[in-house]
Short mmCIF file of C-alpha atoms and ligand atoms in Angstrom, two decimals:
data_model
loop_
_atom_site.label_atom_id
_atom_site.label_comp_id
_atom_site.label_asym_id
_atom_site.label_seq_id
_atom_site.Cartn_x
_atom_site.Cartn_y
_atom_site.Cartn_z
CA UNK A 28 26.45 19.58 -6.04
CA UNK A 29 23.69 21.02 -4.25
CA UNK A 30 21.21 21.43 -7.33
CA UNK A 31 19.37 24.74 -8.05
CA UNK A 32 15.08 23.91 -6.88
CA UNK A 33 13.12 24.85 -9.65
CA UNK A 34 10.50 27.77 -9.73
CA UNK A 35 8.07 25.32 -10.80
CA UNK A 36 7.34 22.70 -12.04
CA UNK A 37 3.79 22.32 -14.45
CA UNK A 38 2.86 18.21 -14.27
CA UNK A 39 0.78 17.01 -17.76
CA UNK A 40 -2.12 15.11 -17.16
CA UNK A 41 -4.53 16.42 -19.29
CA UNK A 42 -4.77 13.35 -21.87
CA UNK A 43 -6.96 10.69 -21.86
CA UNK A 44 -5.33 7.14 -21.61
CA UNK A 45 -8.55 6.12 -23.72
CA UNK A 46 -5.79 2.63 -23.89
CA UNK A 47 -6.25 1.81 -20.27
CA UNK A 48 -10.02 0.92 -21.68
CA UNK A 49 -10.92 1.75 -18.15
CA UNK A 50 -13.17 3.68 -16.90
CA UNK A 51 -11.15 5.44 -14.27
CA UNK A 52 -8.17 8.03 -15.55
CA UNK A 53 -5.36 6.95 -16.39
CA UNK A 54 -3.47 8.68 -14.99
CA UNK A 55 -5.17 8.12 -10.86
CA UNK A 56 -4.19 4.46 -11.98
CA UNK A 57 -1.34 2.65 -8.97
CA UNK A 58 1.11 1.37 -9.15
CA UNK A 59 3.28 0.85 -5.10
CA UNK A 60 0.37 2.50 -3.57
CA UNK A 61 0.12 5.39 -5.11
CA UNK A 62 -1.80 6.86 -7.85
CA UNK A 63 0.66 7.42 -11.62
CA UNK A 64 -0.24 11.13 -10.27
CA UNK A 65 0.83 11.57 -6.86
CA UNK A 66 4.58 9.13 -8.13
CA UNK A 67 4.57 12.68 -10.17
CA UNK A 68 3.85 15.38 -8.58
CA UNK A 69 6.35 13.47 -5.35
CA UNK A 70 8.21 14.43 -7.63
CA UNK A 71 8.16 17.44 -8.76
CA UNK A 72 8.20 18.12 -5.55
CA UNK A 73 11.10 17.28 -4.83
CA UNK A 74 12.98 19.13 -6.11
CA UNK A 75 11.33 22.12 -4.16
CA UNK A 76 10.15 23.93 -6.67
CA UNK A 77 8.80 27.64 -5.65
CA UNK A 78 4.88 26.61 -7.09
CA UNK A 79 3.52 23.20 -8.80
CA UNK A 80 0.79 22.91 -11.44
CA UNK A 81 -0.83 19.58 -13.12
CA UNK A 82 -2.58 20.71 -16.12
CA UNK A 83 -5.42 18.78 -16.13
CA UNK A 84 -9.10 18.20 -19.07
CA UNK A 85 -9.71 14.88 -18.94
CA UNK A 86 -12.44 14.09 -16.05
CA UNK A 87 -10.64 17.19 -14.29
CA UNK A 88 -13.20 17.07 -11.45
CA UNK A 89 -12.65 13.50 -10.64
CA UNK A 90 -8.47 14.26 -10.81
CA UNK A 91 -8.61 17.58 -9.37
CA UNK A 92 -10.53 15.73 -6.16
CA UNK A 93 -7.92 13.25 -5.79
CA UNK A 94 -5.12 15.95 -5.90
CA UNK A 95 -6.39 18.14 -3.41
CA UNK A 96 -6.67 14.53 -1.02
CA UNK A 97 -3.49 13.49 -2.08
CA UNK A 98 -1.50 16.83 -2.56
CA UNK A 99 -3.58 20.22 -1.84
CA UNK A 100 -0.04 22.48 -2.13
CA UNK A 101 -1.03 21.61 -6.14
CA UNK A 102 -2.20 24.53 -8.15
CA UNK A 103 -4.31 23.02 -10.97
CA UNK A 104 -4.73 24.01 -14.58
CA UNK A 105 -7.34 23.57 -16.88
CA UNK A 106 -6.41 23.00 -21.25
CA UNK A 107 -8.50 24.47 -22.96
CA UNK A 108 -10.22 22.24 -26.10
CA UNK A 109 -7.02 23.18 -28.09
CA UNK A 110 -5.15 19.37 -28.31
CA UNK A 111 -1.88 19.18 -27.85
CA UNK A 112 1.35 19.15 -25.51
CA UNK A 113 2.22 22.86 -26.69
CA UNK A 114 -1.33 24.00 -25.40
CA UNK A 115 -1.14 21.78 -21.88
CA UNK A 116 2.45 24.07 -20.92
CA UNK A 117 1.00 27.43 -22.44
CA UNK A 118 -1.92 27.02 -20.19
CA UNK A 119 -0.19 25.55 -17.52
CA UNK A 120 1.92 28.32 -17.92
CA UNK A 121 -0.87 31.14 -16.76
CA UNK A 122 -0.71 29.71 -13.75
CA UNK A 123 2.91 30.64 -13.28
CA UNK A 124 3.85 33.71 -11.89
CA UNK A 125 7.66 33.34 -12.44
CA UNK A 126 9.31 35.59 -14.84
CA UNK A 127 12.54 34.16 -14.63
CA UNK A 128 14.79 31.48 -13.93
CA UNK A 129 14.25 27.39 -14.34
CA UNK A 130 10.17 25.55 -15.40
CA UNK A 131 10.93 21.30 -15.32
CA UNK A 132 7.89 19.72 -17.38
CA UNK A 133 6.84 16.26 -16.50
CA UNK A 134 4.01 14.11 -17.46
CA UNK A 135 1.20 12.64 -14.70
CA UNK A 136 1.49 9.31 -16.95
CA UNK A 137 5.55 8.71 -16.04
CA UNK A 138 5.86 7.05 -12.79
CA UNK A 139 9.25 5.90 -11.81
CA UNK A 140 10.69 9.35 -12.68
CA UNK A 141 12.17 10.31 -9.85
CA UNK A 142 14.12 14.25 -7.25
CA UNK A 143 17.53 12.84 -8.02
CA UNK A 144 17.76 12.73 -11.31
CA UNK A 145 15.29 16.24 -11.92
CA UNK A 146 17.93 18.37 -10.14
CA UNK A 147 20.46 17.18 -11.83
CA UNK A 148 18.64 18.15 -14.97
CA UNK A 149 18.27 20.78 -13.60
CA UNK A 150 21.92 21.67 -12.51
CA UNK A 151 23.09 20.42 -16.17
CA UNK A 152 20.80 23.06 -17.63
CA UNK A 153 21.71 25.90 -15.69
CA UNK A 154 25.66 25.43 -15.34
CA UNK A 155 25.38 24.64 -19.47
CA UNK A 156 23.56 28.66 -19.40
CA UNK A 157 21.10 26.50 -22.40
CA UNK A 158 17.71 27.84 -23.07
CA UNK A 159 16.09 24.08 -22.96
CA UNK A 160 17.18 20.71 -21.23
CA UNK A 161 15.48 18.13 -22.87
CA UNK A 162 16.04 14.74 -20.96
CA UNK A 163 16.69 11.89 -23.07
CA UNK A 164 17.88 8.17 -23.25
CA UNK A 165 18.27 5.77 -26.30
CA UNK A 166 16.24 2.53 -26.65
CA UNK A 167 16.27 -0.39 -29.43
CA UNK A 168 13.16 0.19 -29.91
CA UNK A 169 11.89 4.07 -30.89
CA UNK A 170 9.03 4.00 -33.11
CA UNK A 171 6.37 6.41 -31.35
CA UNK A 172 8.81 9.05 -30.16
CA UNK A 173 9.69 12.07 -31.18
CA UNK A 174 13.21 12.30 -32.00
CA UNK A 175 16.47 14.31 -30.85
CA UNK A 176 17.83 15.94 -34.16
CA UNK A 177 22.62 16.24 -32.43
CA UNK A 178 24.83 19.13 -34.14
CA UNK A 179 27.15 17.75 -36.17
CA UNK A 180 29.76 18.06 -33.52
CA UNK A 181 26.45 16.39 -30.99
CA UNK A 182 26.79 18.83 -28.16
CA UNK A 183 23.82 20.99 -29.52
CA UNK A 184 20.53 19.47 -30.46
CA UNK A 185 18.45 21.59 -32.70
CA UNK A 186 15.28 20.08 -32.16
CA UNK A 187 12.42 17.03 -31.55
CA UNK A 188 10.97 16.10 -34.87
CA UNK A 189 8.13 13.65 -33.93
CA UNK A 190 7.56 10.59 -35.24
CA UNK A 191 4.60 11.29 -37.44
CA UNK A 192 6.58 13.63 -39.42
CA UNK A 193 9.02 11.92 -39.00
CA UNK A 194 11.97 10.63 -42.49
CA UNK A 195 12.61 7.06 -42.75
CA UNK A 196 16.08 8.63 -41.92
CA UNK A 197 15.14 10.79 -38.90
CA UNK A 198 13.31 7.36 -37.98
CA UNK A 199 16.42 6.02 -37.53
CA UNK A 200 17.51 8.05 -34.65
CA UNK A 201 17.53 5.64 -31.83
CA UNK A 202 17.61 9.26 -29.62
CA UNK A 203 14.15 9.42 -28.27
CA UNK A 204 13.06 12.82 -26.01
CA UNK A 205 11.38 11.11 -22.70
CA UNK A 206 8.88 14.19 -22.32
CA UNK A 207 10.61 15.45 -19.33
CA UNK A 208 11.91 19.39 -20.33
CA UNK A 209 14.26 22.49 -18.13
CA UNK A 210 12.96 25.63 -19.29
CA UNK A 211 14.34 29.24 -19.39
CA UNK A 212 11.21 30.86 -18.73
CA UNK A 213 11.11 33.70 -20.69
CA UNK A 214 12.61 32.06 -22.91
CA UNK A 215 8.93 29.41 -23.33
CA UNK A 216 6.83 32.19 -23.11
CA UNK A 217 7.56 33.41 -25.87
CA UNK A 218 8.78 30.42 -27.70
CA UNK A 219 4.68 28.63 -27.47
CA UNK A 220 3.55 31.89 -28.05
CA UNK A 221 4.66 31.68 -31.86
CA UNK A 222 4.11 27.50 -32.38
CA UNK A 223 1.31 26.23 -34.99
CA UNK A 224 -0.15 23.38 -35.46
CA UNK A 225 0.94 22.69 -38.45
CA UNK A 226 2.66 19.59 -37.94
CA UNK A 227 0.71 15.19 -39.05
CA UNK A 228 -1.79 15.18 -35.77
CA UNK A 229 -2.78 19.48 -36.25
CA UNK A 230 -1.65 19.91 -32.96
CA UNK A 231 0.21 22.68 -30.98
CA UNK A 232 3.84 20.60 -29.93
CA UNK A 233 5.43 22.02 -27.24
CA UNK A 234 8.43 19.99 -28.70
CA UNK A 235 8.47 23.47 -31.04
CA UNK A 236 9.88 25.25 -28.81
CA UNK A 237 13.28 23.40 -29.02
CA UNK A 238 13.72 24.49 -32.84
CA UNK A 239 12.33 27.95 -32.26
CA UNK A 240 14.86 29.40 -29.57
CA UNK A 241 17.67 26.92 -32.17
CA UNK A 242 16.59 29.82 -34.26
CA UNK A 243 16.46 32.54 -31.69
CA UNK A 244 20.96 31.25 -31.19
CA UNK A 245 19.92 29.71 -27.64
CA UNK A 246 22.13 27.09 -26.48
CA UNK A 247 19.83 23.87 -26.52
CA UNK A 248 20.45 20.89 -24.60
CA UNK A 249 20.33 17.48 -23.93
CA UNK A 250 20.74 14.89 -20.96
CA UNK A 251 20.97 11.21 -21.03
CA UNK A 252 20.30 9.30 -18.81
CA UNK A 253 20.79 5.96 -18.30
CA UNK A 254 17.58 4.72 -16.67
CA UNK A 255 15.30 3.45 -20.09
CA UNK A 256 12.50 2.64 -16.79
CA UNK A 257 12.65 5.98 -15.36
CA UNK A 258 10.98 8.12 -18.05
CA UNK A 259 9.13 5.05 -19.43
CA UNK A 260 5.20 6.07 -19.29
CA UNK A 261 2.20 3.63 -18.45
CA UNK A 262 -0.57 3.90 -21.92
CA UNK A 263 -1.91 0.82 -21.57
CA UNK A 264 -2.86 -1.77 -18.75
CA UNK A 265 0.73 -3.93 -19.22
CA UNK A 266 2.73 -1.29 -18.64
CA UNK A 267 1.01 -0.96 -15.94
CA UNK A 268 2.32 -4.85 -14.09
CA UNK A 269 5.57 -3.63 -16.11
CA UNK A 270 6.47 -0.89 -14.12
CA UNK A 271 4.33 -1.79 -11.17
CA UNK A 272 6.49 -4.56 -10.52
CA UNK A 273 9.39 -2.57 -11.75
CA UNK A 274 8.61 0.13 -9.06
CA UNK A 275 8.50 -2.72 -5.48
CA UNK A 276 11.75 -3.85 -8.05
CA UNK A 277 13.49 -0.67 -6.77
CA UNK A 278 11.37 0.01 -3.90
CA UNK A 279 12.51 -3.64 -2.57
CA UNK A 280 16.11 -3.41 -3.40
CA UNK A 281 15.54 -0.15 -1.49
CA UNK A 282 15.01 -1.64 1.69
CA UNK A 283 17.62 -3.82 1.92
CA UNK A 284 20.20 -1.94 0.47
CA UNK A 285 18.70 0.06 4.73
CA UNK A 286 20.31 -3.36 6.45
CA UNK A 287 16.28 -5.23 6.05
CA UNK A 288 16.62 -8.92 4.91
CA UNK A 289 13.98 -9.80 2.55
CA UNK A 290 14.10 -13.64 1.89
CA UNK A 291 12.62 -13.42 -1.94
CA UNK A 292 12.00 -10.45 -3.52
CA UNK A 293 9.88 -12.32 -6.45
CA UNK A 294 7.33 -13.07 -4.31
CA UNK A 295 6.94 -9.39 -1.66
CA UNK A 296 5.36 -6.55 -2.36
CA UNK A 297 6.62 -3.20 -0.64
CA UNK A 298 4.43 -0.45 -1.81
CA UNK A 299 5.87 3.13 -2.00
CA UNK A 300 5.64 4.59 1.46
CA UNK A 301 6.12 1.22 3.62
CA UNK A 302 8.74 1.96 6.27
CA UNK A 303 10.73 -0.19 7.91
CA UNK A 304 13.26 -0.83 10.22
CA UNK A 305 16.56 -2.15 9.62
CA UNK A 306 17.18 -5.45 11.12
CA UNK A 307 13.54 -6.36 9.93
CA UNK A 308 13.12 -9.95 8.32
CA UNK A 309 10.86 -9.48 6.11
CA UNK A 310 9.72 -13.94 5.08
CA UNK A 311 8.39 -15.03 1.88
CA UNK A 312 5.11 -14.58 0.17
CA UNK A 313 4.25 -11.25 1.60
CA UNK A 314 2.19 -7.64 1.48
CA UNK A 315 3.22 -4.91 3.11
CA UNK A 316 1.06 -1.84 1.66
CA UNK A 317 -0.42 2.08 2.71
CA UNK A 318 1.65 3.34 5.04
CA UNK A 319 2.73 0.01 8.15
CA UNK A 320 5.63 0.70 9.49
CA UNK A 321 8.10 -2.73 10.71
CA UNK A 322 10.17 -1.98 13.60
CA UNK A 323 13.30 -3.60 13.85
CA UNK A 324 14.01 -6.88 14.14
CA UNK A 325 10.60 -8.18 13.64
CA UNK A 326 10.26 -10.60 11.68
CA UNK A 327 7.68 -10.31 9.18
CA UNK A 328 5.65 -13.01 7.35
CA UNK A 329 5.32 -16.17 5.78
CA UNK A 330 2.17 -15.19 3.69
CA UNK A 331 1.41 -12.15 5.12
CA UNK A 332 -0.70 -9.12 4.74
CA UNK A 333 -1.19 -6.03 6.57
CA UNK A 334 -2.30 -2.19 5.60
CA UNK A 335 -1.86 0.68 7.15
CA UNK A 336 -0.59 -1.06 10.15
CA UNK A 337 2.24 -0.32 12.61
CA UNK A 338 4.85 -3.33 13.93
CA UNK A 339 6.86 -3.20 16.63
CA UNK A 340 9.96 -3.99 17.56
CA UNK A 341 10.23 -7.62 17.28
CA UNK A 342 7.31 -8.52 16.78
CA UNK A 343 6.43 -11.22 14.68
CA UNK A 344 3.41 -12.48 13.17
CA UNK A 345 3.46 -15.01 10.95
CA UNK A 346 0.51 -15.36 7.83
CA UNK A 347 -2.60 -13.34 8.81
CA UNK A 348 -4.22 -10.80 7.71
CA UNK A 349 -3.72 -7.11 8.56
CA UNK A 350 -5.52 -3.59 8.47
CA UNK A 351 -5.24 -0.24 10.40
CA UNK A 352 -3.41 -1.94 13.14
CA UNK A 353 -1.13 -1.31 15.90
CA UNK A 354 1.37 -5.00 16.91
CA UNK A 355 3.49 -3.26 19.89
CA UNK A 356 7.45 -4.61 20.65
CA UNK A 357 7.81 -8.41 20.50
CA UNK A 358 4.08 -9.36 20.08
CA UNK A 359 3.38 -11.95 18.01
CA UNK A 360 0.59 -12.42 15.94
CA UNK A 361 -0.61 -16.15 13.88
CA UNK A 362 -0.79 -17.55 12.45
CA UNK A 363 -4.33 -16.56 10.36
CA UNK A 364 -5.53 -14.52 12.34
CA UNK A 365 -6.82 -11.40 11.19
CA UNK A 366 -6.03 -7.93 12.72
CA UNK A 367 -9.19 -5.79 11.71
CA UNK A 368 -9.30 -1.31 11.48
CA UNK A 369 -8.96 -0.27 15.71
CA UNK A 370 -6.66 -3.62 17.03
CA UNK A 371 -4.31 -2.47 19.08
CA UNK A 372 -2.33 -5.23 20.83
CA UNK A 373 -0.07 -4.01 23.58
CA UNK A 374 4.62 -5.09 24.02
CA UNK A 375 4.20 -8.93 25.19
CA UNK A 376 1.13 -9.30 23.56
CA UNK A 377 -0.36 -12.29 21.17
CA UNK A 378 -2.67 -13.03 18.98
CA UNK A 379 -2.52 -16.46 17.55
CA UNK A 380 -4.35 -18.54 15.95
CA UNK A 381 -7.78 -18.58 13.85
CA UNK A 382 -9.08 -15.23 16.12
CA UNK A 383 -10.40 -12.11 14.41
CA UNK A 384 -10.40 -8.01 16.24
CA UNK A 385 -11.69 -4.97 15.25
CA UNK A 386 -11.58 -2.13 17.67
CA UNK A 387 -9.56 -4.07 20.64
CA UNK A 388 -6.92 -2.09 22.31
CA UNK A 389 -5.47 -5.62 24.23
CA UNK A 390 -3.04 -4.77 26.75
CA UNK A 391 0.59 -6.06 28.03
CA UNK A 392 1.29 -9.05 28.47
CA UNK A 393 -2.43 -9.75 27.04
CA UNK A 394 -3.09 -12.89 24.74
CA UNK A 395 -6.24 -13.88 23.00
CA UNK A 396 -4.35 -17.08 22.01
CA UNK A 397 -6.27 -19.41 19.79
CA UNK A 398 -10.48 -19.14 18.02
CA UNK A 399 -11.56 -16.12 18.95
CA UNK A 400 -13.71 -13.49 18.01
CA UNK A 401 -12.43 -9.70 19.97
CA UNK A 402 -14.65 -6.71 18.75
CA UNK A 403 -15.64 -3.80 20.46
CA UNK A 404 -12.66 -4.66 23.10
CA UNK A 405 -10.84 -3.94 25.73
CA UNK A 406 -8.19 -5.63 27.38
CA UNK A 407 -6.21 -5.55 31.04
CA UNK A 408 -2.96 -6.46 31.26
CA UNK A 409 -1.84 -9.72 31.54
CA UNK A 410 -4.92 -11.33 30.48
CA UNK A 411 -5.81 -13.88 28.80
CA UNK A 412 -9.10 -14.77 26.91
CA UNK A 413 -9.63 -18.33 27.00
CA UNK A 414 -9.99 -20.48 23.88
CA UNK A 415 -12.61 -20.29 21.06
CA UNK A 416 -14.09 -17.09 23.02
CA UNK A 417 -16.76 -14.76 21.06
CA UNK A 418 -16.43 -10.91 22.03
CA UNK A 419 -20.56 -10.15 21.37
CA UNK A 420 -20.42 -6.44 20.31
CA UNK A 421 -23.97 -6.72 17.91
CA UNK A 422 -26.86 -7.33 18.29
CA UNK A 423 -28.16 -6.76 15.65
CA UNK A 424 -29.22 -2.85 16.33
CA UNK A 425 -25.74 -1.69 18.22
CA UNK A 426 -22.55 -2.25 18.49
CA UNK A 427 -21.18 -2.40 22.25
CA UNK A 428 -17.74 -2.84 24.11
CA UNK A 429 -16.75 -4.98 26.72
CA UNK A 430 -13.89 -4.50 29.23
CA UNK A 431 -11.53 -7.02 30.98
CA UNK A 432 -9.80 -6.81 33.58
CA UNK A 433 -5.96 -5.81 34.18
CA UNK A 434 -4.69 -10.61 35.33
CA UNK A 435 -7.73 -11.70 34.00
CA UNK A 436 -8.21 -15.89 33.43
CA UNK A 437 -11.02 -16.42 30.57
CA UNK A 438 -12.58 -19.69 30.65
CA UNK A 439 -12.58 -21.51 26.96
CA UNK A 440 -15.44 -21.35 25.28
CA UNK A 441 -17.32 -17.79 26.70
CA UNK A 442 -19.50 -15.62 25.34
CA UNK A 443 -19.08 -12.19 26.32
CA UNK A 444 -22.87 -10.18 25.71
CA UNK A 445 -21.33 -6.74 25.90
CA UNK A 446 -22.28 -4.77 27.10
CA UNK A 447 -20.24 -6.22 30.37
CA UNK A 448 -17.79 -5.73 32.00
CA UNK A 449 -14.97 -8.17 34.12
CA UNK A 450 -13.39 -6.86 36.98
CA UNK A 451 -9.21 -7.06 37.07
CA UNK A 452 -8.46 -10.07 38.62
CA UNK A 453 -11.36 -12.18 37.95
CA UNK A 454 -11.83 -15.56 36.55
CA UNK A 455 -14.96 -17.24 34.67
CA UNK A 456 -15.19 -21.15 34.00
CA UNK A 457 -15.90 -22.75 30.25
CA UNK A 458 -18.21 -22.18 29.21
CA UNK A 459 -19.25 -19.39 30.72
CA UNK A 460 -22.61 -16.66 29.07
CA UNK A 461 -21.53 -13.88 30.34
CA UNK A 462 -24.03 -11.23 30.26
CA UNK A 463 -23.54 -9.86 33.57
CA UNK A 464 -20.56 -7.70 35.42
CA UNK A 465 -18.28 -10.00 36.76
CA UNK A 466 -17.00 -8.04 39.97
CA UNK A 467 -13.27 -7.31 40.23
CA UNK A 468 -11.89 -10.75 42.25
CA UNK A 469 -14.83 -12.77 41.41
CA UNK A 470 -15.36 -16.28 39.57
CA UNK A 471 -18.31 -15.61 37.12
CA UNK A 472 -19.53 -19.39 36.18
CA UNK A 473 -23.23 -20.01 34.70
CA UNK A 474 -22.81 -23.27 32.46
CA UNK A 475 -25.24 -25.38 32.90
CA UNK A 476 -24.56 -28.37 35.24
CA UNK A 477 -23.87 -31.97 33.85
CA UNK A 478 -25.94 -34.99 34.25
CA UNK A 479 -24.53 -38.58 33.07
CA UNK A 480 -27.04 -41.02 31.61
CA UNK A 481 -25.46 -44.29 33.46
CA UNK A 482 -26.08 -47.34 30.53
CA UNK A 483 -27.40 -45.07 27.17
CA UNK A 484 -24.52 -46.65 24.99
CA UNK A 485 -25.53 -49.62 25.28
CA UNK A 486 -29.01 -49.51 25.64
CA UNK A 487 -29.81 -46.71 22.78
CA UNK A 488 -26.73 -47.62 20.82
CA UNK A 489 -26.31 -51.66 21.46
CA UNK A 490 -23.99 -53.29 18.10
CA UNK A 491 -22.17 -50.85 17.97
CA UNK A 492 -18.13 -49.87 18.06
CA UNK A 493 -19.92 -47.56 20.34
CA UNK A 494 -21.39 -50.28 22.39
CA UNK A 495 -17.96 -52.78 22.23
CA UNK A 496 -15.69 -49.88 23.54
CA UNK A 497 -17.26 -49.10 26.71
CA UNK A 498 -18.31 -52.67 27.99
CA UNK A 499 -14.61 -53.03 27.72
CA UNK A 500 -13.77 -49.98 29.50
CA UNK A 501 -17.15 -50.70 31.89
CA UNK A 502 -15.44 -54.48 32.87
CA UNK A 503 -11.57 -53.23 32.96
CA UNK A 504 -13.11 -50.56 35.30
CA UNK A 505 -15.05 -53.38 37.75
CA UNK A 506 -11.70 -55.33 37.38
CA UNK A 507 -9.79 -52.84 39.05
CA UNK A 508 -12.39 -51.71 41.30
CA UNK A 509 -12.79 -55.81 43.26
CA UNK A 510 -8.90 -55.75 43.22
CA UNK A 511 -8.71 -52.10 45.06
CA UNK A 512 -9.67 -51.51 49.12
CA UNK A 513 -12.96 -49.83 49.09
CA UNK A 514 -13.13 -45.81 49.25
CA UNK A 515 -13.65 -44.81 52.92
CA UNK A 516 -16.05 -42.63 53.84
CA UNK A 517 -14.94 -39.48 54.66
CA UNK A 518 -12.85 -39.25 50.77
CA UNK A 519 -16.24 -40.43 48.71
CA UNK A 520 -16.98 -37.01 50.94
CA UNK A 521 -14.91 -34.76 49.80
CA UNK A 522 -15.11 -35.66 45.95
CA UNK A 523 -19.25 -34.50 46.77
CA UNK A 524 -18.40 -31.57 47.45
CA UNK A 525 -16.19 -30.69 45.24
CA UNK A 526 -19.26 -31.42 41.95
C1 UD1 B 605 5.10 12.77 -26.59
C2 UD1 B 605 5.71 14.18 -27.32
C3 UD1 B 605 6.96 12.97 -27.14
C4 UD1 B 605 7.92 12.47 -26.85
C5 UD1 B 605 7.24 11.52 -25.95
C6 UD1 B 605 7.14 11.26 -24.58
C7 UD1 B 605 5.31 15.94 -28.08
C8 UD1 B 605 4.96 16.81 -29.70
N1 UD1 B 605 5.98 14.86 -28.29
O1 UD1 B 605 4.64 12.26 -27.51
O2 UD1 B 605 8.36 14.01 -28.95
O3 UD1 B 605 8.73 11.48 -27.56
O4 UD1 B 605 5.93 12.85 -25.49
O5 UD1 B 605 6.26 9.44 -23.93
O6 UD1 B 605 4.60 16.95 -26.98
N2 UD1 B 605 -0.91 16.20 -22.04
C9 UD1 B 605 -2.12 16.25 -21.77
N3 UD1 B 605 -2.92 18.07 -22.71
C10 UD1 B 605 -2.42 17.13 -24.32
C11 UD1 B 605 -1.49 17.09 -24.94
C12 UD1 B 605 -0.68 15.34 -24.11
O7 UD1 B 605 -1.41 16.84 -21.20
O8 UD1 B 605 -2.70 17.59 -25.65
C13 UD1 B 605 -0.28 14.62 -21.63
C14 UD1 B 605 -0.76 13.73 -21.77
O9 UD1 B 605 -1.10 13.52 -20.50
C15 UD1 B 605 0.37 12.79 -21.29
C16 UD1 B 605 1.84 13.96 -21.62
O10 UD1 B 605 1.32 15.26 -21.90
O11 UD1 B 605 0.62 12.62 -20.17
C17 UD1 B 605 2.07 13.11 -23.52
O12 UD1 B 605 0.89 13.02 -24.18
P1 UD1 B 605 0.63 11.94 -24.53
O13 UD1 B 605 -0.51 11.46 -26.32
O14 UD1 B 605 1.34 10.62 -24.75
O15 UD1 B 605 2.68 12.47 -26.22
P2 UD1 B 605 2.96 12.50 -27.47
O16 UD1 B 605 2.19 13.62 -27.66
O17 UD1 B 605 2.52 11.20 -28.29
CA1 CA B 606 3.07 9.07 -23.55
#
């Protein structure tokens, strides 16, 4: 059944969260790559409300700025110095224009709550024609929570008693208030005007709305969730890690059910916003963060961390670390490489072992196979960069770009000193320091020619193993020279030309 959307959702996030012992406001702590508050707002948005209000007080400006950045559709309401969840909702309601319909109340520190559960709550609430419906759970250790007081036949909720106000008998009740409710907005506005702070904590309790509605002859219902973790809040960093692990477990399960192979869920961490296509394989020790997007049949890992990185279909990334990078379809990366922001590896391209790249467009089928640094560069399709080549992009003051054309062969151990351009189809010799442009089709070389000092080891390293080895090699070369016919003048001339 399609549940109707609520008129409004009010997310409470004014509390200080002192048990986090943090300079960061509690609701801005993250699990699964999003703040607790953005998780709560995302769940609220998933119900399609006409209005969405977040109530703030503690570190108000910092939290409001975070909301403006990550959830700009949300309205902010400020709670004043009067404490309590009742006051928080009263302040939130000042921003809500709806005069009829359902208002959901949720908490900013309950990250696992999902839109489906909220929609079910709205559906049950409206089907029953209730004034209030509270989401509850039965827990083995209800200490600290508000307890649900039910009518004799169990169908109606008579009220909620806070732990601190409860009798011993009431403390024996194992059904707790999750703090998540659906309210008829008119009933909520009216009842909030009548609550008092006459209780153990001297606060305005939202929970008192339920007994007031009952006293007015309205129906108050409960929906019991079996999923206790879903309504659990974060109060300290132990719970933060527990709910973080549970969120990760749920995220992995969602991907596996959608056709992704995850070999070792116990060492795999995937943020909530990551997308993974069918038949991708995630090997042990992988962390996928932020807006990372993995294509079909790609193989990631083992031991790979990707943040905000796009990996094309059929690509492979082995034991590497990438941030804000793009890896083309059927390309391969690693092992042991570091792809920094702006790396864009083309289709069937290769970034091999021990390579660092940054701000580099590497064309289709182009290869940087071994031990290189490629920064601020463009490399054309089909080009091969020799082992241990450095793109020297920084002179200590400015960064400059290097452009290497298509089907170029850069020799091993080159330094390409930017700004410099190597034309299409060009080549460079091993050990070249490329300071001047190499035109298309040219060979660039500037390695110093080699001079051999004959017999140096025999004279300067006498008595070492090196001397023994050299003498043995020279003796055996002499013997084979004596056996072989003398080389012709023509052959010697040819060899000389080749130098
Ligand atoms: C509240 C409920 C309790 C329920 C429990 C579930 C009341 C009176 N009690 O307990 O029945 O079992 O939640 O966790 O409602 N907040 C504000 N402004 C305030 C006070 C709180 O915005 O003045 C927000 C907090 O930021 C938090 C949420 O409300 O997100 C709950 O506050 P908390 O103090 O944790 O809950 P309790 O009042 O102890
Ligand atoms: Ca709490």
